[in-house]
Amino acid sequence: SQQGEEDPQALSIQEGENATMNCSYKTSINNLQWYRQNSGRGLVHLILIRSNEREKHSGRLRVTLDTSKKSSSLLITASRAADTASYFCATVVTGANSKLTFGKGITLSVRP
Amino acid sequence: GAVVSQHPSRVICKSGTSVKIECRSLDFQATTMFWYRQFPKQSLMLMATSNEGSKATYEQGVEKDKFLINHASLTLSTLTVTSAHPEDSSFYICSAPWQGSSLNEKLFFGSGTQLSVL
């Protein structure tokens, strides 16, 4: 079973609208990261939030972390057509075997 | 930002041949690199961790004789898919952690290699 699972699986919005993507995970984590992947390309790191942080901002991105609910959300404000991509959350599970585990991703389509 | 270069971006080969994929860190040293496999609309599955100067660490279920990994220098790791079969067709991606970060923070990814085995 997936450590991180994103919701929704697909999201289609109009340019200028905000996009909210959610990620839930199962076990305690050291940090949670969000990545973006354009079709047929590698991933690009967007933002990292540590387990002792609740909210972080980076440009038009805002990420929150609720460790009591084991969930995170990524908000993209004022979306642009160029934001169209797949978005993955990835977690580093607490423990010696600190591997980065990815969710299945969310496909975001921003209509011009 | 840091750049990880991966080549080739696309390869088509006949069943039974071997294919080598290169992953280079262009402006930083990477003692560790990660190799992933991704199926369409699926997550990235970690295949192995490549360690400079030592043997790679493979994830459970990944055949080390099938997927040969060599990390001969601080900037280059290679993945060789030996005796490729159609079921090996997939998107392969490498990544490396930034020098100044912990092993699993802020990974830089190559652009991926789409392997198609006929």
XYZ file of C-alpha atoms in Angstrom:
230
model
C 0.000 0.000 0.000
C 1.140 3.558 -0.673
C 2.700 5.579 2.113
C 1.520 8.776 0.465
C -1.713 9.045 -1.461
C -2.783 12.173 -3.262
C -6.312 13.416 -3.700
C -7.900 14.062 -6.121
C -6.313 11.889 -8.807
C -7.094 14.501 -11.430
C -8.004 18.166 -11.248
C -9.102 20.503 -14.021
C -9.415 24.225 -13.384
C -9.561 27.505 -15.250
C -6.518 29.741 -15.467
C -6.500 32.183 -12.579
C -8.250 29.834 -10.166
C -6.550 28.261 -7.181
C -5.644 24.577 -7.194
C -5.676 22.575 -3.988
C -4.147 19.123 -3.846
C -4.087 16.860 -0.827
C -1.795 14.115 0.354
C -2.375 11.614 3.139
C 0.200 9.296 4.604
C 0.207 6.389 6.988
C 3.251 6.487 9.268
C 5.278 9.110 11.102
C 7.478 11.205 8.859
C 10.580 13.363 9.077
C 9.507 15.580 6.224
C 7.101 15.762 3.326
C 7.973 17.088 -0.092
C 6.038 18.064 -3.180
C 7.379 17.508 -6.679
C 6.130 18.385 -10.115
C 6.509 16.330 -13.278
C 5.803 17.492 -16.774
C 4.724 14.743 -19.147
C 7.626 12.497 -20.121
C 10.113 14.403 -17.989
C 11.863 14.112 -14.673
C 10.590 15.534 -11.416
C 11.260 18.992 -10.079
C 11.396 19.666 -6.359
C 8.856 22.306 -5.324
C 8.861 22.555 -1.564
C 9.756 20.658 1.609
C 7.991 20.893 4.938
C 9.388 19.314 8.073
C 7.376 17.427 10.666
C 7.673 20.299 13.146
C 6.369 22.857 10.656
C 2.740 23.595 9.887
C 2.874 25.871 6.872
C 5.374 27.082 4.283
C 5.202 29.411 1.337
C 7.196 29.649 -1.849
C 6.000 32.108 -4.458
C 2.500 31.018 -5.512
C 2.825 27.788 -3.555
C 1.538 27.223 -0.065
C 1.921 23.897 1.681
C 0.427 22.857 4.984
C 1.119 19.858 7.158
C -1.166 18.375 9.800
C 0.716 15.581 11.535
C -2.272 14.720 13.747
C -4.293 13.933 10.619
C -1.269 12.687 8.686
C -2.105 14.931 5.787
C -0.674 17.749 3.725
C -2.082 20.106 1.163
C -0.491 22.005 -1.690
C -2.166 25.181 -2.834
C -1.227 26.838 -6.097
C -2.683 30.314 -6.270
C -3.609 32.161 -9.459
C -2.909 29.121 -11.605
C -1.455 29.401 -15.075
C -1.643 27.102 -18.079
C 2.055 26.389 -17.508
C 1.176 24.816 -14.146
C -0.353 21.897 -16.029
C 1.605 18.851 -14.837
C 1.502 15.931 -12.439
C 2.171 16.677 -8.791
C 3.558 14.144 -6.349
C 3.902 14.198 -2.615
C 6.817 12.286 -1.183
C 7.544 11.392 2.399
C 10.595 10.406 4.385
C 9.470 7.964 7.010
C 10.911 8.315 10.497
C 13.541 5.715 11.139
C 16.873 4.442 9.992
C 15.711 3.518 6.532
C 14.972 7.075 5.456
C 13.920 6.511 1.889
C 11.797 8.931 -0.045
C 8.479 7.328 -0.991
C 6.270 8.864 -3.664
C 2.516 8.855 -4.037
C 0.746 8.119 -7.312
C 0.413 11.751 -8.223
C -2.283 14.229 -9.180
C -2.790 15.311 -12.765
C -3.513 19.021 -12.857
C -4.893 20.592 -16.015
C -5.160 24.375 -16.162
C -7.331 25.562 -19.026
C -6.276 28.847 -20.645
C 20.011 25.162 -9.516
C 21.766 21.833 -9.698
C 21.475 19.863 -12.917
C 21.266 16.139 -13.410
C 21.691 15.033 -16.996
C 20.289 11.702 -18.132
C 20.902 10.042 -21.497
C 19.463 8.774 -23.690
C 16.008 10.273 -23.383
C 14.472 7.569 -25.487
C 15.691 4.174 -26.651
C 14.089 1.415 -28.665
C 15.820 -1.939 -28.688
C 15.263 -5.525 -29.668
C 14.487 -8.162 -27.101
C 17.655 -9.743 -25.733
C 19.901 -6.710 -26.132
C 21.378 -4.632 -23.330
C 20.771 -0.947 -22.838
C 22.904 1.483 -20.844
C 21.456 4.633 -19.309
C 23.752 7.361 -17.985
C 23.055 9.795 -15.193
C 25.442 12.691 -14.595
C 25.502 15.407 -11.981
C 26.756 18.403 -13.935
C 27.631 20.998 -11.336
C 27.865 19.083 -8.102
C 29.252 15.827 -6.784
C 26.881 13.000 -6.027
C 28.193 10.170 -3.894
C 24.713 8.716 -3.971
C 22.229 8.493 -6.813
C 18.835 6.838 -6.985
C 17.299 4.910 -9.848
C 13.530 4.746 -10.269
C 11.108 3.080 -12.592
C 7.776 4.637 -13.496
C 4.818 3.118 -15.337
C 2.258 5.355 -17.086
C 0.220 7.406 -14.614
C 1.879 5.597 -11.722
C 4.211 6.467 -8.912
C 7.975 6.270 -8.980
C 9.259 2.965 -7.677
C 12.755 3.034 -6.217
C 14.854 0.332 -7.837
C 18.241 0.851 -6.278
C 20.572 3.249 -4.557
C 23.846 3.791 -6.362
C 26.885 4.467 -4.161
C 30.129 5.869 -5.532
C 32.969 3.413 -5.089
C 30.859 0.612 -3.646
C 28.082 -1.772 -4.565
C 24.597 -0.540 -5.225
C 21.807 -1.317 -2.806
C 18.823 -2.901 -4.518
C 15.225 -2.794 -3.384
C 13.380 -5.992 -2.694
C 12.256 -7.698 -5.875
C 14.746 -5.942 -8.149
C 17.149 -8.332 -9.862
C 20.701 -7.047 -9.462
C 21.949 -9.180 -12.355
C 19.237 -7.779 -14.567
C 19.733 -4.142 -13.679
C 23.457 -3.505 -13.361
C 24.454 -0.298 -11.655
C 27.899 1.259 -11.753
C 28.867 4.445 -9.932
C 32.492 4.843 -10.931
C 32.888 8.545 -10.264
C 31.378 11.298 -8.159
C 29.422 12.596 -11.143
C 28.345 9.505 -13.077
C 26.109 6.549 -12.409
C 24.991 4.095 -15.070
C 22.115 1.641 -15.194
C 22.400 -1.223 -17.654
C 19.311 -3.244 -18.432
C 20.729 -6.576 -19.487
C 18.978 -8.937 -21.892
C 16.013 -6.612 -22.099
C 12.544 -8.011 -22.607
C 9.251 -6.268 -23.435
C 8.248 -6.292 -19.764
C 11.277 -4.088 -19.053
C 9.723 -1.347 -21.157
C 9.225 1.582 -18.832
C 10.302 5.104 -17.935
C 13.537 5.086 -15.938
C 14.573 8.142 -13.932
C 17.661 8.895 -11.885
C 18.062 11.428 -9.116
C 20.717 12.785 -6.809
C 20.506 14.723 -3.560
C 22.016 18.167 -3.465
C 25.433 18.160 -1.789
C 24.329 20.488 0.956
C 21.219 18.547 1.882
C 20.491 15.272 3.595
C 20.219 12.124 1.559
C 16.497 12.374 1.037
C 15.888 16.085 0.923
C 15.513 18.030 -2.278
C 16.393 15.512 -4.942
C 17.403 16.661 -8.398
C 16.091 14.452 -11.159
C 17.281 13.587 -14.610
C 14.844 14.027 -17.469
C 14.175 10.305 -17.691
C 14.673 7.571 -20.273
C 11.768 5.949 -22.051
C 12.798 2.378 -22.840
C 10.793 0.407 -25.372
C 11.768 -3.217 -25.928
C 10.366 -4.807 -29.060
